[in-house]
Amino acid sequence: MAAVDTTGKSAASATSVVQQGDNIAHALSGAGGGLLAMTLTYPLITLSTRAQVESKRAHSSTYDAVRRIVQREGVSGLYAGLDSALFGISVTNFVYYYWYEWTRAFFERAAIKSSRASSRLTTIESMIAGAIAGSATVLITNPIWVVNTRMTARKSSSDLPSNSKSTRAPSTLATLRSLFKDEGPTALFAGVLPALVLVINPILQYTIFEQLKNALEKRRKVLPRDVFLLGAIGKLLATSITYPYITVKSRMHVASKDGPQDGMLESVRRIVREEGYAGLYKGIGPKVTQSVITAAFLFAFKDALYDLSVQLRRKVPAKLPLK
């Protein structure tokens, strides 16, 4: 009996190690996919963020916005805050995918123990997994995105006189030091409430993606181009639904200690009162375009990187010397 117990514990331990390695592989591939996708689409993030935080006096087309930024700051202005964004997306995706895969594995084990016909996640289970992963990600990474938003929005049309010349952008560390000095550490958690509400964005995105992928897998093998398209559809629907909260979060990220310190609902009322309902959707064109392209590339890159990590893990044990 003791031998059986020992064998069972060893098997469980081995399974746990394998699952942990798989979770980390998903997390690393998500971080890598996020880095590649964001690098490709970052100028659209800059345009969307500046549109979100500018006042109603700053209406302009996307083309005019690009032209003004390039004239004032050079092409590099389109990449303001890229370093903090890349760090942020790598941490964000690593944390998100790790907790998502951990939760998914938990549900799958529960499904097997209960002898359910399929171990695949149901819609409700996908949403719970997304909520847990998203909440953990927001609480850990919100300070990074506050710094990034400050850097991206540092030169809106209201910040600089029309005859001003471009100046060197402050570094990520300089922006962080300035936040601590001028506003205190609590400024790093500005907008955390709408960010938690926005956990629904990846929940919607990944739930739509998983369910569409599961439906397609029943008919045929899912190809990389399918993953690209399904990722784009999921993100398009999720971002379109949650965009007003994205605008509110950006406004709260750039609100200084001397400006109005509105809560989430008051921020929504203020925007509607001063700019109309259209104010909640400022910059939605570049944002939806960026989000859809980024999500499509992210899912495609993530799957490719994960497959590569699986191949590498299979090769490593074969090369290890036997003891």
mmCIF file of C-alpha atoms in Angstrom:
data_model
loop_
_atom_site.group_PDB
_atom_site.id
_atom_site.type_symbol
_atom_site.label_atom_id
_atom_site.label_comp_id
_atom_site.label_asym_id
_atom_site.label_seq_id
_atom_site.Cartn_x
_atom_site.Cartn_y
_atom_site.Cartn_z
ATOM 1 C CA MET A 1 0.000 0.000 0.000
ATOM 2 C CA ALA A 2 2.860 2.356 0.865
ATOM 3 C CA ALA A 3 4.461 1.672 -2.494
ATOM 4 C CA VAL A 4 1.209 2.527 -4.242
ATOM 5 C CA ASP A 5 0.874 5.765 -2.262
ATOM 6 C CA THR A 6 4.460 6.721 -3.086
ATOM 7 C CA THR A 7 3.896 6.007 -6.767
ATOM 8 C CA GLY A 8 0.695 8.047 -6.767
ATOM 9 C CA LYS A 9 2.383 11.006 -5.085
ATOM 10 C CA SER A 10 5.292 10.844 -7.540
ATOM 11 C CA ALA A 11 2.917 10.805 -10.508
ATOM 12 C CA ALA A 12 0.945 13.745 -9.075
ATOM 13 C CA SER A 13 4.170 15.657 -8.451
ATOM 14 C CA ALA A 14 5.385 14.992 -11.992
ATOM 15 C CA THR A 15 2.032 16.138 -13.405
ATOM 16 C CA SER A 16 2.203 19.313 -11.307
ATOM 17 C CA VAL A 17 5.704 20.080 -12.589
ATOM 18 C CA VAL A 18 4.599 19.535 -16.191
ATOM 19 C CA GLN A 19 1.543 21.774 -15.690
ATOM 20 C CA GLN A 20 3.680 24.492 -14.097
ATOM 21 C CA GLY A 21 6.074 24.340 -17.048
ATOM 22 C CA ASP A 22 3.149 24.568 -19.441
ATOM 23 C CA ASN A 23 1.737 27.598 -17.603
ATOM 24 C CA ILE A 24 5.105 29.365 -17.806
ATOM 25 C CA ALA A 25 5.428 28.451 -21.502
ATOM 26 C CA HIS A 26 2.029 30.026 -22.194
ATOM 27 C CA ALA A 27 3.001 33.098 -20.146
ATOM 28 C CA LEU A 28 6.336 33.564 -21.948
ATOM 29 C CA SER A 29 4.803 33.051 -25.387
ATOM 30 C CA GLY A 30 2.065 35.561 -24.521
ATOM 31 C CA ALA A 31 4.676 38.088 -23.384
ATOM 32 C CA GLY A 32 6.735 37.564 -26.541
ATOM 33 C CA GLY A 33 3.681 37.801 -28.780
ATOM 34 C CA GLY A 34 2.627 41.003 -27.030
ATOM 35 C CA LEU A 35 6.053 42.583 -27.539
ATOM 36 C CA LEU A 36 6.022 41.861 -31.266
ATOM 37 C CA ALA A 37 2.407 42.923 -31.766
ATOM 38 C CA MET A 38 2.722 46.183 -29.823
ATOM 39 C CA THR A 39 5.927 47.190 -31.623
ATOM 40 C CA LEU A 40 4.096 46.881 -34.940
ATOM 41 C CA THR A 41 1.061 48.940 -33.893
ATOM 42 C CA TYR A 42 2.351 51.453 -31.326
ATOM 43 C CA PRO A 43 1.789 54.653 -33.382
ATOM 44 C CA LEU A 44 -1.936 53.866 -33.353
ATOM 45 C CA ILE A 45 -1.822 53.638 -29.545
ATOM 46 C CA THR A 46 -0.206 57.084 -29.419
ATOM 47 C CA LEU A 47 -2.928 58.585 -31.626
ATOM 48 C CA SER A 48 -5.734 56.968 -29.643
ATOM 49 C CA THR A 49 -4.333 57.930 -26.219
ATOM 50 C CA ARG A 50 -3.814 61.570 -27.178
ATOM 51 C CA ALA A 51 -7.320 61.755 -28.618
ATOM 52 C CA GLN A 52 -8.740 60.306 -25.377
ATOM 53 C CA VAL A 53 -7.045 62.821 -23.080
ATOM 54 C CA GLU A 54 -7.401 65.976 -25.179
ATOM 55 C CA SER A 55 -10.296 68.327 -24.608
ATOM 56 C CA LYS A 56 -13.235 68.816 -26.909
ATOM 57 C CA ARG A 57 -11.330 71.693 -28.534
ATOM 58 C CA ALA A 58 -8.879 69.248 -30.075
ATOM 59 C CA HIS A 59 -11.034 67.527 -32.683
ATOM 60 C CA SER A 60 -9.043 66.514 -35.759
ATOM 61 C CA SER A 61 -8.731 63.692 -38.236
ATOM 62 C CA THR A 62 -6.248 60.878 -37.746
ATOM 63 C CA TYR A 63 -4.158 62.229 -40.616
ATOM 64 C CA ASP A 64 -4.032 65.728 -39.061
ATOM 65 C CA ALA A 65 -3.067 64.242 -35.713
ATOM 66 C CA VAL A 66 -0.174 62.305 -37.287
ATOM 67 C CA ARG A 67 0.986 65.403 -39.177
ATOM 68 C CA ARG A 68 0.950 67.588 -36.044
ATOM 69 C CA ILE A 69 2.872 65.047 -33.972
ATOM 70 C CA VAL A 70 5.519 64.558 -36.667
ATOM 71 C CA GLN A 71 5.901 68.328 -37.205
ATOM 72 C CA ARG A 72 6.218 69.032 -33.498
ATOM 73 C CA GLU A 73 8.150 66.008 -32.265
ATOM 74 C CA GLY A 74 9.427 64.151 -35.297
ATOM 75 C CA VAL A 75 8.597 60.558 -36.201
ATOM 76 C CA SER A 76 9.833 59.507 -32.754
ATOM 77 C CA GLY A 77 6.825 61.330 -31.277
ATOM 78 C CA LEU A 78 4.635 58.512 -32.581
ATOM 79 C CA TYR A 79 6.640 56.163 -30.355
ATOM 80 C CA ALA A 80 6.603 58.244 -27.149
ATOM 81 C CA GLY A 81 6.561 55.867 -24.178
ATOM 82 C CA LEU A 82 7.337 52.778 -26.273
ATOM 83 C CA ASP A 83 9.893 51.461 -23.772
ATOM 84 C CA SER A 84 7.449 51.519 -20.866
ATOM 85 C CA ALA A 85 4.712 50.097 -23.106
ATOM 86 C CA LEU A 86 6.861 47.144 -24.149
ATOM 87 C CA PHE A 87 7.807 46.476 -20.539
ATOM 88 C CA GLY A 88 4.156 46.860 -19.551
ATOM 89 C CA ILE A 89 2.762 44.537 -22.226
ATOM 90 C CA SER A 90 5.349 41.852 -21.499
ATOM 91 C CA VAL A 91 4.521 41.901 -17.762
ATOM 92 C CA THR A 92 0.782 42.214 -18.449
ATOM 93 C CA ASN A 93 0.662 39.284 -20.853
ATOM 94 C CA PHE A 94 2.949 37.116 -18.717
ATOM 95 C CA VAL A 95 0.765 37.620 -15.625
ATOM 96 C CA TYR A 96 -2.486 37.272 -17.564
ATOM 97 C CA TYR A 97 -1.615 34.109 -19.439
ATOM 98 C CA TYR A 98 -0.029 32.468 -16.388
ATOM 99 C CA TRP A 99 -3.145 32.949 -14.254
ATOM 100 C CA TYR A 100 -5.485 32.169 -17.153
ATOM 101 C CA GLU A 101 -3.744 28.853 -17.873
ATOM 102 C CA TRP A 102 -3.558 28.028 -14.149
ATOM 103 C CA THR A 103 -7.302 28.596 -13.775
ATOM 104 C CA ARG A 104 -8.087 26.725 -16.976
ATOM 105 C CA ALA A 105 -6.039 23.721 -15.804
ATOM 106 C CA PHE A 106 -7.954 23.782 -12.506
ATOM 107 C CA PHE A 107 -11.311 23.662 -14.324
ATOM 108 C CA GLU A 108 -10.108 20.929 -16.684
ATOM 109 C CA ARG A 109 -8.953 18.749 -13.779
ATOM 110 C CA ALA A 110 -12.317 19.309 -12.090
ATOM 111 C CA ALA A 111 -14.119 18.300 -15.288
ATOM 112 C CA ILE A 112 -12.098 15.069 -15.520
ATOM 113 C CA LYS A 113 -12.760 14.200 -11.866
ATOM 114 C CA SER A 114 -16.490 14.759 -12.344
ATOM 115 C CA SER A 115 -16.449 12.539 -15.468
ATOM 116 C CA ARG A 116 -17.810 15.335 -17.627
ATOM 117 C CA ALA A 117 -18.120 14.447 -21.308
ATOM 118 C CA SER A 118 -15.622 17.143 -22.321
ATOM 119 C CA SER A 119 -12.821 18.769 -20.348
ATOM 120 C CA ARG A 120 -12.979 21.892 -22.514
ATOM 121 C CA LEU A 121 -13.940 25.088 -20.709
ATOM 122 C CA THR A 122 -17.574 26.132 -20.820
ATOM 123 C CA THR A 123 -18.445 29.755 -21.545
ATOM 124 C CA ILE A 124 -18.920 30.485 -17.816
ATOM 125 C CA GLU A 125 -15.600 28.835 -16.935
ATOM 126 C CA SER A 126 -13.820 30.861 -19.630
ATOM 127 C CA MET A 127 -15.283 34.050 -18.174
ATOM 128 C CA ILE A 128 -14.273 33.141 -14.602
ATOM 129 C CA ALA A 129 -10.737 32.303 -15.747
ATOM 130 C CA GLY A 130 -10.562 35.629 -17.577
ATOM 131 C CA ALA A 131 -11.860 37.542 -14.541
ATOM 132 C CA ILE A 132 -9.271 36.013 -12.191
ATOM 133 C CA ALA A 133 -6.411 36.547 -14.639
ATOM 134 C CA GLY A 134 -7.545 40.057 -15.547
ATOM 135 C CA SER A 135 -7.948 41.248 -11.943
ATOM 136 C CA ALA A 136 -4.499 39.964 -10.973
ATOM 137 C CA THR A 137 -3.013 41.662 -14.035
ATOM 138 C CA VAL A 138 -4.642 45.055 -13.330
ATOM 139 C CA LEU A 139 -3.479 45.207 -9.717
ATOM 140 C CA ILE A 140 0.104 44.273 -10.622
ATOM 141 C CA THR A 141 0.567 46.351 -13.776
ATOM 142 C CA ASN A 142 -1.553 49.515 -13.286
ATOM 143 C CA PRO A 143 1.491 51.628 -12.215
ATOM 144 C CA ILE A 144 3.273 50.714 -15.468
ATOM 145 C CA TRP A 145 0.358 51.907 -17.593
ATOM 146 C CA VAL A 146 -0.029 55.150 -15.620
ATOM 147 C CA VAL A 147 3.602 55.985 -16.440
ATOM 148 C CA ASN A 148 3.102 54.949 -20.076
ATOM 149 C CA THR A 149 -0.038 57.077 -20.491
ATOM 150 C CA ARG A 150 1.735 60.105 -18.995
ATOM 151 C CA MET A 151 4.606 59.630 -21.455
ATOM 152 C CA THR A 152 2.354 59.042 -24.452
ATOM 153 C CA ALA A 153 0.144 62.063 -23.692
ATOM 154 C CA ARG A 154 2.967 64.372 -22.563
ATOM 155 C CA LYS A 155 2.570 66.718 -25.532
ATOM 156 C CA SER A 156 -1.046 67.145 -26.346
ATOM 157 C CA SER A 157 -2.017 70.344 -28.101
ATOM 158 C CA SER A 158 -3.054 71.860 -24.781
ATOM 159 C CA ASP A 159 0.399 71.267 -23.263
ATOM 160 C CA LEU A 160 2.458 73.136 -25.800
ATOM 161 C CA PRO A 161 2.083 76.572 -27.369
ATOM 162 C CA SER A 162 1.768 76.581 -31.110
ATOM 163 C CA ASN A 163 5.239 78.084 -31.619
ATOM 164 C CA SER A 164 7.042 75.707 -29.237
ATOM 165 C CA LYS A 165 9.786 73.459 -30.518
ATOM 166 C CA SER A 166 10.053 69.798 -29.654
ATOM 167 C CA THR A 167 12.059 68.916 -26.621
ATOM 168 C CA ARG A 168 13.608 65.660 -25.580
ATOM 169 C CA ALA A 169 11.047 63.271 -24.103
ATOM 170 C CA PRO A 170 11.547 62.365 -20.437
ATOM 171 C CA SER A 171 12.610 58.768 -19.834
ATOM 172 C CA THR A 172 10.443 56.188 -18.106
ATOM 173 C CA LEU A 173 12.437 56.536 -14.886
ATOM 174 C CA ALA A 174 12.268 60.341 -15.049
ATOM 175 C CA THR A 175 8.492 60.192 -15.482
ATOM 176 C CA LEU A 176 8.230 57.764 -12.560
ATOM 177 C CA ARG A 177 10.378 59.974 -10.311
ATOM 178 C CA SER A 178 8.309 63.017 -11.234
ATOM 179 C CA LEU A 179 5.097 61.190 -10.345
ATOM 180 C CA PHE A 180 6.463 60.173 -6.945
ATOM 181 C CA LYS A 181 7.808 63.661 -6.216
ATOM 182 C CA ASP A 182 4.816 65.706 -7.363
ATOM 183 C CA GLU A 183 1.841 63.458 -6.643
ATOM 184 C CA GLY A 184 2.959 60.634 -4.375
ATOM 185 C CA PRO A 185 2.802 56.848 -4.867
ATOM 186 C CA THR A 186 -1.017 56.800 -4.918
ATOM 187 C CA ALA A 187 -0.874 58.432 -8.374
ATOM 188 C CA LEU A 188 0.426 55.113 -9.723
ATOM 189 C CA PHE A 189 -2.959 53.559 -8.988
ATOM 190 C CA ALA A 190 -5.041 56.268 -10.648
ATOM 191 C CA GLY A 191 -7.747 54.738 -12.814
ATOM 192 C CA VAL A 192 -7.512 51.326 -11.155
ATOM 193 C CA LEU A 193 -11.315 51.111 -10.721
ATOM 194 C CA PRO A 194 -12.176 51.583 -14.419
ATOM 195 C CA ALA A 195 -9.239 49.281 -15.189
ATOM 196 C CA LEU A 196 -10.862 46.589 -13.025
ATOM 197 C CA VAL A 197 -14.157 47.206 -14.821
ATOM 198 C CA LEU A 198 -12.221 46.791 -18.066
ATOM 199 C CA VAL A 199 -11.314 43.257 -17.009
ATOM 200 C CA ILE A 200 -14.486 42.493 -18.928
ATOM 201 C CA ASN A 201 -12.587 43.401 -22.140
ATOM 202 C CA PRO A 202 -10.226 40.392 -22.153
ATOM 203 C CA ILE A 203 -13.025 38.254 -20.687
ATOM 204 C CA LEU A 204 -15.175 39.065 -23.710
ATOM 205 C CA GLN A 205 -12.209 38.791 -26.064
ATOM 206 C CA TYR A 206 -10.943 35.419 -24.894
ATOM 207 C CA THR A 207 -14.408 33.968 -24.337
ATOM 208 C CA ILE A 208 -15.408 34.857 -27.895
ATOM 209 C CA PHE A 209 -12.061 33.572 -29.177
ATOM 210 C CA GLU A 210 -12.194 30.274 -27.227
ATOM 211 C CA GLN A 211 -15.785 29.514 -28.152
ATOM 212 C CA LEU A 212 -15.261 30.294 -31.847
ATOM 213 C CA LYS A 213 -12.059 28.237 -31.831
ATOM 214 C CA ASN A 214 -13.781 25.302 -30.122
ATOM 215 C CA ALA A 215 -16.610 25.442 -32.653
ATOM 216 C CA LEU A 216 -14.137 25.487 -35.540
ATOM 217 C CA GLU A 217 -12.072 22.610 -34.079
ATOM 218 C CA LYS A 218 -15.169 20.388 -34.210
ATOM 219 C CA ARG A 219 -15.274 20.883 -37.983
ATOM 220 C CA ARG A 220 -11.615 20.948 -38.986
ATOM 221 C CA LYS A 221 -8.049 21.630 -37.870
ATOM 222 C CA VAL A 222 -7.497 25.228 -36.781
ATOM 223 C CA LEU A 223 -4.856 26.924 -38.944
ATOM 224 C CA PRO A 224 -2.663 29.957 -38.051
ATOM 225 C CA ARG A 225 -4.757 32.203 -40.300
ATOM 226 C CA ASP A 226 -7.874 31.073 -38.405
ATOM 227 C CA VAL A 227 -6.256 32.041 -35.098
ATOM 228 C CA PHE A 228 -5.351 35.440 -36.599
ATOM 229 C CA LEU A 229 -8.933 36.053 -37.764
ATOM 230 C CA LEU A 230 -10.636 34.776 -34.590
ATOM 231 C CA GLY A 231 -8.344 36.903 -32.424
ATOM 232 C CA ALA A 232 -9.259 39.967 -34.478
ATOM 233 C CA ILE A 233 -13.002 39.289 -34.208
ATOM 234 C CA GLY A 234 -12.815 38.788 -30.445
ATOM 235 C CA LYS A 235 -10.902 42.009 -29.870
ATOM 236 C CA LEU A 236 -13.096 44.049 -32.243
ATOM 237 C CA LEU A 237 -16.247 43.166 -30.329
ATOM 238 C CA ALA A 238 -14.668 43.510 -26.874
ATOM 239 C CA THR A 239 -13.071 46.926 -27.522
ATOM 240 C CA SER A 240 -16.153 48.377 -29.197
ATOM 241 C CA ILE A 241 -18.270 47.448 -26.154
ATOM 242 C CA THR A 242 -15.864 48.686 -23.463
ATOM 243 C CA TYR A 243 -14.321 51.765 -25.137
ATOM 244 C CA PRO A 244 -15.972 54.449 -22.917
ATOM 245 C CA TYR A 245 -14.211 52.974 -19.884
ATOM 246 C CA ILE A 246 -10.917 52.983 -21.761
ATOM 247 C CA THR A 247 -11.374 56.733 -22.296
ATOM 248 C CA VAL A 248 -12.200 57.292 -18.602
ATOM 249 C CA LYS A 249 -9.164 55.265 -17.510
ATOM 250 C CA SER A 250 -6.841 57.332 -19.729
ATOM 251 C CA ARG A 251 -8.293 60.608 -18.399
ATOM 252 C CA MET A 252 -7.749 59.434 -14.812
ATOM 253 C CA HIS A 253 -4.179 58.348 -15.595
ATOM 254 C CA VAL A 254 -3.197 61.854 -16.694
ATOM 255 C CA ALA A 255 -5.174 63.818 -14.085
ATOM 256 C CA SER A 256 -2.693 65.756 -11.947
ATOM 257 C CA LYS A 257 -3.017 66.397 -8.235
ATOM 258 C CA ASP A 258 -3.977 70.007 -8.993
ATOM 259 C CA GLY A 259 -6.737 69.070 -11.399
ATOM 260 C CA PRO A 260 -10.196 67.641 -10.678
ATOM 261 C CA GLN A 261 -9.977 64.295 -8.877
ATOM 262 C CA ASP A 262 -13.179 62.714 -10.117
ATOM 263 C CA GLY A 263 -14.263 59.173 -9.425
ATOM 264 C CA MET A 264 -15.163 56.828 -12.260
ATOM 265 C CA LEU A 265 -18.868 57.673 -12.501
ATOM 266 C CA GLU A 266 -18.244 61.397 -12.050
ATOM 267 C CA SER A 267 -15.622 61.246 -14.817
ATOM 268 C CA VAL A 268 -18.212 59.717 -17.136
ATOM 269 C CA ARG A 269 -20.755 62.428 -16.220
ATOM 270 C CA ARG A 270 -18.186 65.193 -16.701
ATOM 271 C CA ILE A 271 -17.203 63.957 -20.172
ATOM 272 C CA VAL A 272 -20.850 63.621 -21.245
ATOM 273 C CA ARG A 273 -21.712 67.045 -19.797
ATOM 274 C CA GLU A 274 -18.781 68.889 -21.408
ATOM 275 C CA GLU A 275 -18.269 66.961 -24.641
ATOM 276 C CA GLY A 276 -21.403 64.930 -25.225
ATOM 277 C CA TYR A 277 -21.574 61.170 -25.556
ATOM 278 C CA ALA A 278 -19.146 61.394 -28.473
ATOM 279 C CA GLY A 279 -16.468 62.378 -25.966
ATOM 280 C CA LEU A 280 -16.545 58.851 -24.562
ATOM 281 C CA TYR A 281 -15.551 57.514 -27.970
ATOM 282 C CA LYS A 282 -12.731 59.913 -28.887
ATOM 283 C CA GLY A 283 -9.919 58.084 -30.641
ATOM 284 C CA ILE A 284 -11.969 54.933 -31.133
ATOM 285 C CA GLY A 285 -10.929 54.616 -34.789
ATOM 286 C CA PRO A 286 -7.173 54.272 -34.168
ATOM 287 C CA LYS A 287 -7.820 52.293 -30.972
ATOM 288 C CA VAL A 288 -10.089 49.681 -32.529
ATOM 289 C CA THR A 289 -7.742 49.373 -35.515
ATOM 290 C CA GLN A 290 -4.733 48.990 -33.218
ATOM 291 C CA SER A 291 -6.523 46.589 -30.868
ATOM 292 C CA VAL A 292 -7.760 44.335 -33.654
ATOM 293 C CA ILE A 293 -4.393 44.209 -35.429
ATOM 294 C CA THR A 294 -2.518 43.733 -32.139
ATOM 295 C CA ALA A 295 -4.842 40.962 -30.966
ATOM 296 C CA ALA A 296 -4.643 39.186 -34.315
ATOM 297 C CA PHE A 297 -0.839 39.301 -34.326
ATOM 298 C CA LEU A 298 -0.726 38.453 -30.611
ATOM 299 C CA PHE A 299 -2.712 35.246 -31.001
ATOM 300 C CA ALA A 300 -0.746 34.261 -34.110
ATOM 301 C CA PHE A 301 2.657 35.025 -32.514
ATOM 302 C CA LYS A 302 1.658 33.423 -29.195
ATOM 303 C CA ASP A 303 0.608 30.144 -30.812
ATOM 304 C CA ALA A 304 3.801 30.047 -32.883
ATOM 305 C CA LEU A 305 6.008 30.798 -29.863
ATOM 306 C CA TYR A 306 4.159 28.257 -27.712
ATOM 307 C CA ASP A 307 4.566 25.537 -30.354
ATOM 308 C CA LEU A 308 8.274 26.403 -30.515
ATOM 309 C CA SER A 309 8.587 26.139 -26.720
ATOM 310 C CA VAL A 310 6.906 22.701 -26.791
ATOM 311 C CA GLN A 311 9.390 21.497 -29.402
ATOM 312 C CA LEU A 312 12.316 22.816 -27.364
ATOM 313 C CA ARG A 313 11.051 21.182 -24.166
ATOM 314 C CA ARG A 314 10.762 17.839 -25.957
ATOM 315 C CA LYS A 315 14.362 18.066 -27.140
ATOM 316 C CA VAL A 316 15.893 19.041 -23.772
ATOM 317 C CA PRO A 317 15.174 15.795 -21.837
ATOM 318 C CA ALA A 318 16.644 13.716 -24.647
ATOM 319 C CA LYS A 319 19.931 15.604 -24.357
ATOM 320 C CA LEU A 320 20.176 15.356 -20.567
ATOM 321 C CA PRO A 321 22.652 12.700 -19.329
ATOM 322 C CA LEU A 322 21.161 9.743 -17.493
ATOM 323 C CA LYS A 323 22.041 9.510 -13.804
#
